Coordinates of C-alpha atoms in Angstrom, one line a residue:
X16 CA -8.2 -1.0 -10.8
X17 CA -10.5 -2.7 -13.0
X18 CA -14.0 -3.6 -11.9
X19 CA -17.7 -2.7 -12.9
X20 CA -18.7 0.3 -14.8
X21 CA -19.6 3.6 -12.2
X22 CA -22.9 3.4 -11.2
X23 CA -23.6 6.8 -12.7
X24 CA -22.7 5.5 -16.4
X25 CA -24.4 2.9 -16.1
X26 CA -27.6 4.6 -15.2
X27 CA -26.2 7.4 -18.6
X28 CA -26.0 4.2 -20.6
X29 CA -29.6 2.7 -19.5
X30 CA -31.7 6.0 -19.5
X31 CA -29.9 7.2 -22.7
X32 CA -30.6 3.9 -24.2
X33 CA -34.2 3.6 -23.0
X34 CA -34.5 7.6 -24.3
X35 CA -33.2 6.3 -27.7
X36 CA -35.5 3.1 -27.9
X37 CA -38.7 5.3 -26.9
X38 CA -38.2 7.8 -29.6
X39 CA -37.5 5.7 -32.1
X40 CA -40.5 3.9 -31.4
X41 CA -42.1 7.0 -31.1
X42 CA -41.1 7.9 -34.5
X43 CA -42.0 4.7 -36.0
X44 CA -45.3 5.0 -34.6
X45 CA -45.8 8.6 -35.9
X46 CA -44.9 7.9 -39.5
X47 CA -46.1 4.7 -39.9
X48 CA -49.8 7.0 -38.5
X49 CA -48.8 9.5 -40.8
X50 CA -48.6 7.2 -43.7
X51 CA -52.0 6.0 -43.0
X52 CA -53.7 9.2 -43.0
X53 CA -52.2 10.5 -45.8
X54 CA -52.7 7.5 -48.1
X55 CA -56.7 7.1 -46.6
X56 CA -56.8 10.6 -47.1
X57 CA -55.9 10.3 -51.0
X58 CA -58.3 6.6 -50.7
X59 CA -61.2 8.5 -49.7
X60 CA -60.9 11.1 -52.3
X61 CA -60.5 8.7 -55.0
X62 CA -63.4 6.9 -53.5
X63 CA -65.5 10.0 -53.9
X64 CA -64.2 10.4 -57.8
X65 CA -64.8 7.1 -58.3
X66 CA -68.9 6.9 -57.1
X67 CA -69.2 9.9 -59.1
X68 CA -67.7 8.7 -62.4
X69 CA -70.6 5.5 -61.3
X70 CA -73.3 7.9 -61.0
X71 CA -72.2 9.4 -64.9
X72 CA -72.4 5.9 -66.8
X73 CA -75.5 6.8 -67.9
X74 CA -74.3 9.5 -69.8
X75 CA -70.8 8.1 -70.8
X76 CA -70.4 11.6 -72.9
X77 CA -70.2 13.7 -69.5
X78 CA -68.0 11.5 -67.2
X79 CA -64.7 13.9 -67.9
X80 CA -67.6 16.8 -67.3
X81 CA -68.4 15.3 -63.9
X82 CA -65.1 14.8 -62.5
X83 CA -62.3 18.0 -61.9
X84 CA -60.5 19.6 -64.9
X85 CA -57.4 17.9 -63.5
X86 CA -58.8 14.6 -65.4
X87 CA -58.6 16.3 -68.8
X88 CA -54.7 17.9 -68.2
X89 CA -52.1 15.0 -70.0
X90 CA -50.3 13.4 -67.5
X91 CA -52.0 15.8 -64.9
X92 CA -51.1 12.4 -62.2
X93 CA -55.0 12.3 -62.2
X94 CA -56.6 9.4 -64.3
X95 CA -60.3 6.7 -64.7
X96 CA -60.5 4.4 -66.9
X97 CA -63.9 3.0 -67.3
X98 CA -64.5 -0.7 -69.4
X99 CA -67.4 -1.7 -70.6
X100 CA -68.4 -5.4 -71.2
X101 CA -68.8 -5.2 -74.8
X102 CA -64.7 -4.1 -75.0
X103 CA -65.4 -0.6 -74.9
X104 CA -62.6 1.7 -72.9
X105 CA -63.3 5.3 -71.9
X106 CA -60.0 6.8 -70.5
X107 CA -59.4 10.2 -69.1
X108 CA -57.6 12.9 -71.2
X109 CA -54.9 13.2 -68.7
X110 CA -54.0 9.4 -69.6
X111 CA -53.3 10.3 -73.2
X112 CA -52.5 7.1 -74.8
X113 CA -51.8 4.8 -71.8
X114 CA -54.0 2.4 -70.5
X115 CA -54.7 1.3 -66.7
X116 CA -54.4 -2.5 -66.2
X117 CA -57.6 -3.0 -64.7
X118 CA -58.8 -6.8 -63.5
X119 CA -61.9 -8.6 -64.3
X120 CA -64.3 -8.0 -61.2
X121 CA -67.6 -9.2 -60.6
X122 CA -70.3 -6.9 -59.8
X123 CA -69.7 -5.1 -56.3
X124 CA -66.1 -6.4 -56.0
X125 CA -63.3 -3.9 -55.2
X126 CA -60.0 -4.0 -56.0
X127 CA -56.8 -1.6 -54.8
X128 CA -53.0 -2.4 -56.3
X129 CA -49.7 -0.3 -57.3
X130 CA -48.9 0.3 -60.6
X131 CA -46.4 1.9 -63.1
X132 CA -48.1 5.2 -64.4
X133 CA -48.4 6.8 -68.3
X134 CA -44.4 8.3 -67.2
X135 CA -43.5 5.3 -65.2
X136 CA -44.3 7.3 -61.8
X137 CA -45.9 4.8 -59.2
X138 CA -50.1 5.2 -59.2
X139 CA -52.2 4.0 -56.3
X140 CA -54.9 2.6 -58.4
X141 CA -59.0 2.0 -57.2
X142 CA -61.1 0.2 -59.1
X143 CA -64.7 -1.4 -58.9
X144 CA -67.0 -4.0 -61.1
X145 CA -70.2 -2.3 -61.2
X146 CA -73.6 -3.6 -62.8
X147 CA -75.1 -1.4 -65.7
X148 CA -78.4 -3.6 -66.7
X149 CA -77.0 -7.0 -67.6
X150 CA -73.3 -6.5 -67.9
X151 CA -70.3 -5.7 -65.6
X152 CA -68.5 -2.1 -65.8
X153 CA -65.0 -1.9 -64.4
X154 CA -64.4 1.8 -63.2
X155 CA -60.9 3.1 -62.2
X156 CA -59.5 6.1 -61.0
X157 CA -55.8 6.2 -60.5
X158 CA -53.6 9.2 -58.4
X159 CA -49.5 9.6 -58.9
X160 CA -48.5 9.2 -55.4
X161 CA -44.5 11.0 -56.0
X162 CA -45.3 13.9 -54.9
X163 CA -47.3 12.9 -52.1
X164 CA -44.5 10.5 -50.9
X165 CA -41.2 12.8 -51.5
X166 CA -43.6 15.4 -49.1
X167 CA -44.0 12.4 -46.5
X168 CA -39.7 11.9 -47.0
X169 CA -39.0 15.5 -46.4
X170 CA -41.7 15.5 -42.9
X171 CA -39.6 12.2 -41.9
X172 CA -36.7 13.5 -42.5
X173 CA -37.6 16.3 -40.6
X174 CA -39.2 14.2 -37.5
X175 CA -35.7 12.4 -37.6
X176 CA -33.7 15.7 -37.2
X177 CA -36.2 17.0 -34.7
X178 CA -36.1 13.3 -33.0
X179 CA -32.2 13.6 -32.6
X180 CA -32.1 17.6 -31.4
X181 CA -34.6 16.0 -28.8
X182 CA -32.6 12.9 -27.9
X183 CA -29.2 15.4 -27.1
X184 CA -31.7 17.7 -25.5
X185 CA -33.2 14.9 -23.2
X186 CA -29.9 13.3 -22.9
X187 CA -28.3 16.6 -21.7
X188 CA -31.4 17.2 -19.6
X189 CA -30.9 13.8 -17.7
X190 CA -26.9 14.4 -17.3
X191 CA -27.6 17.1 -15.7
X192 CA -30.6 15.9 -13.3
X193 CA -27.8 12.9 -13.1
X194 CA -25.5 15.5 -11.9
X195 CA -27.7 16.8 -9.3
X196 CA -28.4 13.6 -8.1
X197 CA -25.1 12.3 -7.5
X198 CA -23.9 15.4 -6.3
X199 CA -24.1 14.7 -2.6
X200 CA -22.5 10.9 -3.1
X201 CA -19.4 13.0 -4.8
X202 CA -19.0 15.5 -2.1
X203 CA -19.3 12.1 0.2
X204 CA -16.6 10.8 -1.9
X205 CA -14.5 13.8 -1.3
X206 CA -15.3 13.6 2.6
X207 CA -14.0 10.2 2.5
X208 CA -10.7 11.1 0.6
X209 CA -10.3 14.4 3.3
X210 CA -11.1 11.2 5.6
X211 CA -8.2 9.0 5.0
X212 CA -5.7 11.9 4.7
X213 CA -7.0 13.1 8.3
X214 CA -8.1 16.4 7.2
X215 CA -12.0 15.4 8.8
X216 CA -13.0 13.4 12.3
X217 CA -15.9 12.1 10.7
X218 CA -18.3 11.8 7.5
X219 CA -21.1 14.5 7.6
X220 CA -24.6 13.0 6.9
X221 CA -25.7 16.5 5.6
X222 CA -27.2 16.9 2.1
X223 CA -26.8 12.9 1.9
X224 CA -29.9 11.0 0.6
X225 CA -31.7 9.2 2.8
X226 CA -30.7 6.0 1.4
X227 CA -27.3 6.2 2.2
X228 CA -27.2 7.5 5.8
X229 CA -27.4 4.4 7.0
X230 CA -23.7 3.6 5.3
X231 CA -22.3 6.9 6.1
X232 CA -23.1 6.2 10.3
X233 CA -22.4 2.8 10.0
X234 CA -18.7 4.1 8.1
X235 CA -18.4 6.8 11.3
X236 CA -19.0 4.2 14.3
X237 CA -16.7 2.1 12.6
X238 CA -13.9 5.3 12.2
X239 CA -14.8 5.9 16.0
X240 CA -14.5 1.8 17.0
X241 CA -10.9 2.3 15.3
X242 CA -10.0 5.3 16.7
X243 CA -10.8 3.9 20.0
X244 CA -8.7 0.7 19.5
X245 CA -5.6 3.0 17.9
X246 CA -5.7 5.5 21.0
X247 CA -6.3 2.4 23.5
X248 CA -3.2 0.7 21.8
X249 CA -1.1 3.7 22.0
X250 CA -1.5 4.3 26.1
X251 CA -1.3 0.6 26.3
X252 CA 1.8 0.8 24.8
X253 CA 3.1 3.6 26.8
X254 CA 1.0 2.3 30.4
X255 CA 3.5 -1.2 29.1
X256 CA 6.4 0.9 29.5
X257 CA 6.0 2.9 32.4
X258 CA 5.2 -0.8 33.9
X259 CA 8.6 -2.4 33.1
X260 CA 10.4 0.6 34.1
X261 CA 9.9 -0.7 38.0
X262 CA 10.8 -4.0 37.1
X263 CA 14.4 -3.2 35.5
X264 CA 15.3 -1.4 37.9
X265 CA 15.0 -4.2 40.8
X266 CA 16.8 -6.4 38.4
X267 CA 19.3 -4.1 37.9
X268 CA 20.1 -4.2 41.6
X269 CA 19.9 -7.6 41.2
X270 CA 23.8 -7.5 40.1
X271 CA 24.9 -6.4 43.4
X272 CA 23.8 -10.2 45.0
X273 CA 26.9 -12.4 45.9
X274 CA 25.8 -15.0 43.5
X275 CA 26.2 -12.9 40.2
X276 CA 29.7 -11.5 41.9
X277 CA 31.3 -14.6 42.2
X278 CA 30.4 -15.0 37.8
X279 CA 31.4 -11.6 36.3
X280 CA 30.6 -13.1 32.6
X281 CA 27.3 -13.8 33.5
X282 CA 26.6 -10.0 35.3
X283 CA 28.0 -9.0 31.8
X284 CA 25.5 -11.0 29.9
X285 CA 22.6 -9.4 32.3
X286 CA 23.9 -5.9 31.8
X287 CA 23.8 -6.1 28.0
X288 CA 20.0 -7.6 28.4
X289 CA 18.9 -5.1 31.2
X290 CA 20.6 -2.2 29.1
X291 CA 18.5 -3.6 25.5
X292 CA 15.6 -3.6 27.3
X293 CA 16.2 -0.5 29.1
X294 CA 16.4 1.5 25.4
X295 CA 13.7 -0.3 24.0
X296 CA 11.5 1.0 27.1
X297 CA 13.0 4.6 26.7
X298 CA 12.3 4.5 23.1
X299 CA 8.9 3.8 23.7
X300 CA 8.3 6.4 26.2
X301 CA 10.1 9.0 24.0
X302 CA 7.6 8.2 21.4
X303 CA 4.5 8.5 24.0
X304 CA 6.0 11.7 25.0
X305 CA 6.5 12.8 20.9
X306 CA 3.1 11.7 20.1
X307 CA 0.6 13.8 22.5
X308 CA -2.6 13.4 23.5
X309 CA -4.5 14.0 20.3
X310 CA -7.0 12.1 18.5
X311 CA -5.9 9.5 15.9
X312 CA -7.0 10.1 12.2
X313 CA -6.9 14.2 12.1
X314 CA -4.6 16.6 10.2
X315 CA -1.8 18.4 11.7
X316 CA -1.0 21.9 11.7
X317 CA 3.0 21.5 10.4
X318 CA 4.4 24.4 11.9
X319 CA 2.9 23.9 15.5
X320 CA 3.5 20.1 15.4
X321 CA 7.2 20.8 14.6
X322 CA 7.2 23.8 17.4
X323 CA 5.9 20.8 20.3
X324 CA 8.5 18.5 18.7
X325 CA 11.7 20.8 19.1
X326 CA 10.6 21.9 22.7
X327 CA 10.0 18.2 23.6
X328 CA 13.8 17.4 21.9
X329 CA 15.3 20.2 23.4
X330 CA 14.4 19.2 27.3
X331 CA 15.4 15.6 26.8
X332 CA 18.6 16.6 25.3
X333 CA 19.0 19.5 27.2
X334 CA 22.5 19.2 27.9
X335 CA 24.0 18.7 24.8
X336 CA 22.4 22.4 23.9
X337 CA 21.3 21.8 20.6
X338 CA 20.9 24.6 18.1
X339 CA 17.9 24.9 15.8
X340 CA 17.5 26.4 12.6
X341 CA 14.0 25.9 11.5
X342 CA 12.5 27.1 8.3
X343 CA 8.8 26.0 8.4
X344 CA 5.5 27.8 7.0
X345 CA 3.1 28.7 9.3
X346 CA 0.2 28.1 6.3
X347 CA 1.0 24.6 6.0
X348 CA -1.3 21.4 7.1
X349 CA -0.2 18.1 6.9
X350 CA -3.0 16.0 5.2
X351 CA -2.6 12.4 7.0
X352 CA -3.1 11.1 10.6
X353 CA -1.4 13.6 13.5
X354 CA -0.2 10.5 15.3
X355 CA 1.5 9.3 12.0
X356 CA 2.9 11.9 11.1
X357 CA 4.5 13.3 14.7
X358 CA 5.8 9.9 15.1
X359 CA 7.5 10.3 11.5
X360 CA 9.2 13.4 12.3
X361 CA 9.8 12.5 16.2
X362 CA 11.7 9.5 15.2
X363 CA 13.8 11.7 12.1
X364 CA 14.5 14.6 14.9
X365 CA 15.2 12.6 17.4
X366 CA 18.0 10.6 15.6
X367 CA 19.1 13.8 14.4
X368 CA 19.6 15.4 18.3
X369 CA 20.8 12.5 19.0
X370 CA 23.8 12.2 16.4
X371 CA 24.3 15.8 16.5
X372 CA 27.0 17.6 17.6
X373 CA 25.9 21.2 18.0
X374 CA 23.0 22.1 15.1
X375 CA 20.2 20.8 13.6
X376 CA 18.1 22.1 10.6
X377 CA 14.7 21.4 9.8
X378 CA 13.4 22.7 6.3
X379 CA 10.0 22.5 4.9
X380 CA 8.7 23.5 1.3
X381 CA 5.8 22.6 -1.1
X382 CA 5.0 22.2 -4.6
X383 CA 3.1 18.8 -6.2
X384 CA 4.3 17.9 -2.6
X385 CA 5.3 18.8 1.2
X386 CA 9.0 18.2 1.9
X387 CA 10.4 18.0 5.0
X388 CA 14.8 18.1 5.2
X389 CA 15.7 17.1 8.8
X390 CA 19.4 17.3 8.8
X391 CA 22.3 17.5 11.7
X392 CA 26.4 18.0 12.0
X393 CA 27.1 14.4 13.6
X394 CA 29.3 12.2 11.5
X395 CA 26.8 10.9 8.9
X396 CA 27.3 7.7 7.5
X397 CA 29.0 6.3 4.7
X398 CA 26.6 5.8 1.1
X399 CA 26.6 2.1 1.5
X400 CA 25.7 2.1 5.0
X401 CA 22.8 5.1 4.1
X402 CA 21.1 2.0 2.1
X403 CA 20.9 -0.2 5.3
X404 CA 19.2 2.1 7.4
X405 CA 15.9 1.6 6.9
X406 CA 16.1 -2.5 8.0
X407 CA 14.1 -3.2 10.5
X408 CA 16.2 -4.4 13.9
X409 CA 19.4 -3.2 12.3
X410 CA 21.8 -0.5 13.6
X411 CA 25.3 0.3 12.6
X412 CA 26.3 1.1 15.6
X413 CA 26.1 -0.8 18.3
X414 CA 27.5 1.2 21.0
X415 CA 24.8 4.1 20.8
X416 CA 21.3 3.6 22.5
X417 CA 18.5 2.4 20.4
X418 CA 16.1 0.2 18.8
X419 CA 17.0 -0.4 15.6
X420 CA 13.7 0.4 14.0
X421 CA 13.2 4.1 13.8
X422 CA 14.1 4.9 10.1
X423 CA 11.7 1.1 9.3
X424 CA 9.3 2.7 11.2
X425 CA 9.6 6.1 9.0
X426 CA 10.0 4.2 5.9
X427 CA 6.7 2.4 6.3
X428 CA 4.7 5.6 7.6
X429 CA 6.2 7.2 4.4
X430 CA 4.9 4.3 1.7
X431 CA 1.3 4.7 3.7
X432 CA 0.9 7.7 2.3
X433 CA 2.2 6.9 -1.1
X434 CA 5.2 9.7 -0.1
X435 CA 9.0 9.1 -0.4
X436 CA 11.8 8.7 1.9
X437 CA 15.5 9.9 0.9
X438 CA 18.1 9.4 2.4
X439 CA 21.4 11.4 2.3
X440 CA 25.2 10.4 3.7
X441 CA 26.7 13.4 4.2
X442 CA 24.2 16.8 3.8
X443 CA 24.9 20.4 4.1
X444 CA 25.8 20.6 8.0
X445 CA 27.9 17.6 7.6
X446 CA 25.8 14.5 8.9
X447 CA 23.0 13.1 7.8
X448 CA 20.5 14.5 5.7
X449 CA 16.9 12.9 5.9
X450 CA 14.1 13.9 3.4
X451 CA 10.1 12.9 3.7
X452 CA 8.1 13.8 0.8
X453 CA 4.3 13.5 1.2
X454 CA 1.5 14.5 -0.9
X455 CA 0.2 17.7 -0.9
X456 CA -3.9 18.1 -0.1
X457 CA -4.6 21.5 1.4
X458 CA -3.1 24.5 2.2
X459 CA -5.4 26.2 5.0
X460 CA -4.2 29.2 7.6
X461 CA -6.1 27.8 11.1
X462 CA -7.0 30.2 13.7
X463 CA -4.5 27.6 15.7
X464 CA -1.7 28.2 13.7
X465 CA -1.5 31.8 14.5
X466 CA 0.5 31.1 17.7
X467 CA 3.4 29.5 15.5
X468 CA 6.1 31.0 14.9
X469 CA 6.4 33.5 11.8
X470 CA 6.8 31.7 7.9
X471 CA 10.5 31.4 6.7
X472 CA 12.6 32.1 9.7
X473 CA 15.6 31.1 11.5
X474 CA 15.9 31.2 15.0
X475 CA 18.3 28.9 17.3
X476 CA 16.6 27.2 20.1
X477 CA 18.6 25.8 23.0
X478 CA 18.0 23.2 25.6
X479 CA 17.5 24.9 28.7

């Protein structure tokens, strides 16, 4: 199912986004800073070489004197250049044979530029027009900034790797506190799931956050409004029953007046309709019977629901004396609504005590699922008619109390649960051989379940 992004990755996405923007900007900020005080650090420097090559013009013979011996090593990335007005240049050993391209500035003007150095490395270059009686002197100090700027790559490089190890560090930090925080809405989730497969009456509102109790009561009365409405439906269904039961049977006397005895076709035509409705009433009171008194929406303990089920069977068709074998696991719980599923296996066992001649045998087993094999020594059907039993309103034979929708009503309980529903002609005991698949969900050993009968036996029950 297609639909908007989880909640949860969209709140990764947005914080690791934000996490990434803020660093980065963090970063910028810190190297464009770092950049500065470097580079004023170097100005200020140059600054202070500079006033003190000014303060030497009156003795141009000392100015390399007055400055650091770095000024006097060749291509030491340490230079001054000072012109005079009358064409005179004094450069700084270091310079060798190069020259600084120095502007024309008026007294008291400053000037700062980027130029090509003596080995073509790049020179931050200071220079200022001062006044020596009636003439202009240009001084300029120069500095080779390479070093200084493969030392500011390496400390961003650095702040970048550091940036990154912080950003997985943050990142993983905020999964985690993601985690935490979507922890109870995940256990919700799994409530929910245990929920619709019966396995809990109702949504706990412990560990929830505040903001979502609301939802999760709201979600419960609406579970108990429902279950209200299901179990009212049911006993209205059955209370229907019982109610008609009174009725039929003062129409049935009804075929006794001399009116209908003078017209046997249309006392035939009554009986047919009295008898319909008379199995469509037993039918329902049957199920009523299967069904119980339980609450709608919670699991069922297999073994013990099966156990109610064959002693239930075994009264109504107590004189046929039907023999059981039953192979059922005590330790296994039915994940889906008790209702449901004793109504599934009421209608599959009852068609099978009713078809049967002397046996019936009820399997169970697990795996990826939970299969139940109800299966009885009646005649079976034939393998085209096996495909036609699960129509709604059909039945192949007419002669045989009955509804008609039994099997529909299995088939539809089965694809509910997203289960499956096989079907076999002719099984092992000679009649038909009914399979339900469902899906597995938990496999718990109830204090309830102790009073079933032992895991993996056989035993024959009779009608008594």
């Amino acid at each position: 199912m297609t639909g908007a992004p989880r909640l949860r990755a969209r709140l990764s996405w947005f914080l690791a986004l934000s996490l990434a923007a803020v660093l980065a900007l963090a970063g910028m900020a810190l190297t464009f800073a770092l950049a500065q005080v470097t580079e004023t650090f170097v100005v200020t420097r140059m600054e202070h070489d500079r006033d003190t090559l000014i303060a030497s013009l009156s003795a141009p013979d000392t100015l390399e004197q007055a400055l650091p011996r770095v000024y006097r090593q060749p291509y030491s990335g340490h230079y001054f250049q000072v012109e005079r007005n009358d064409g005179e240049v004094i450069r700084s050993r270091s310079l060798w044979d190069t020259r600084l391209a120095l502007p024309s500035l008026e007294a008291g003007e400053q000037w700062r530029s980027e130029q090509a150095g003596p080995q073509g490395q790049p020179l931050l270059v200071l220079a200022s027009g001062v006044r020596a009686g009636d003439a202009v002197t240009i001084v300029g100090v120069a500095e080779d900034m390479t070093e200084l700027r493969t030392t500011l790559a390496r400390v961003y490089i650095a702040l970048a790797v550091l940036g990154i190890l912080t950003l997985g560090a943050l990142l993983w930090l905020q999964r985690r506190i993601l985690q935490g925080l979507f922890a109870p809405l995940m256990r919700l989730q799994v409530d929910t799931e245990r929920l619709i497969h019966g396995e809990l009456e109702k949504l706990s509102t412990q560990g929830v956050p505040e903001e979502v109790v609301p939802l999760v009561e709201a979600i419960d009365r609406l579970l108990g409004v429902l279950s209200h409405r299901l179990s009212r439906s049911r006993r209205a269904l059955g209370d229907l029953a019982h109610s008609l039961k009174t009725p039929l049977t003062a129409l049935g006397t009804l075929e006794g007046e001399p009116e209908l005895r003078d017209s046997p076709s249309l006392v035939g035509r009554h009986r047919a309709q009295l008898e319909r409705i008379q199995r469509l009433v037993d039918a329902q009171l049957r199920r009523a019977r299967l069904a119980g008194g339980s609450a709608p929406g919670r699991g069922m303990a297999l073994a013990r629901g099966v156990d109610d089920l064959l002693d239930t069977l075994g009264r109504i068709y107590r004189d046929k004396q039907i023999v059981v074998e039953r192979d059922v696991p005590t330790d296994i719980r039915v994940a889906g609504d008790r209702e449901d599923v004793l109504e599934l296996l009421g209608i599959v066992l009852d068609n099978a005590f009713k078809w049967a001649t002397s046996r019936v045998a009820i399997t169970v087993g697990t795996g990826e699922t939970v299969r139940i094999r109800i299966e009885d020594d009646g005649p079976g059907v034939s393998p085209a008619q096996a495909g036609l039993l699960t129509r709604r309103g059909l039945r192949l034979d007419e002669s045989a109390p009955g509804s008609g929708l039994g099997l529909a009503i299995v088939s539809d309980i089965v694809e509910q649960y997203e289960g499956r529903l096989d079907i076999v002609p002719k099984g092992r005991l000679g009649g038909l051989a009914v399979t339900v698949s469902l899906p597995a969900h938990s496999r718990t050993i109830l204090d309830e379940d102790q009073s079933s009968s032992s895991s993996s036996r056989r035993s024959p029950r009779s009608s008594k």
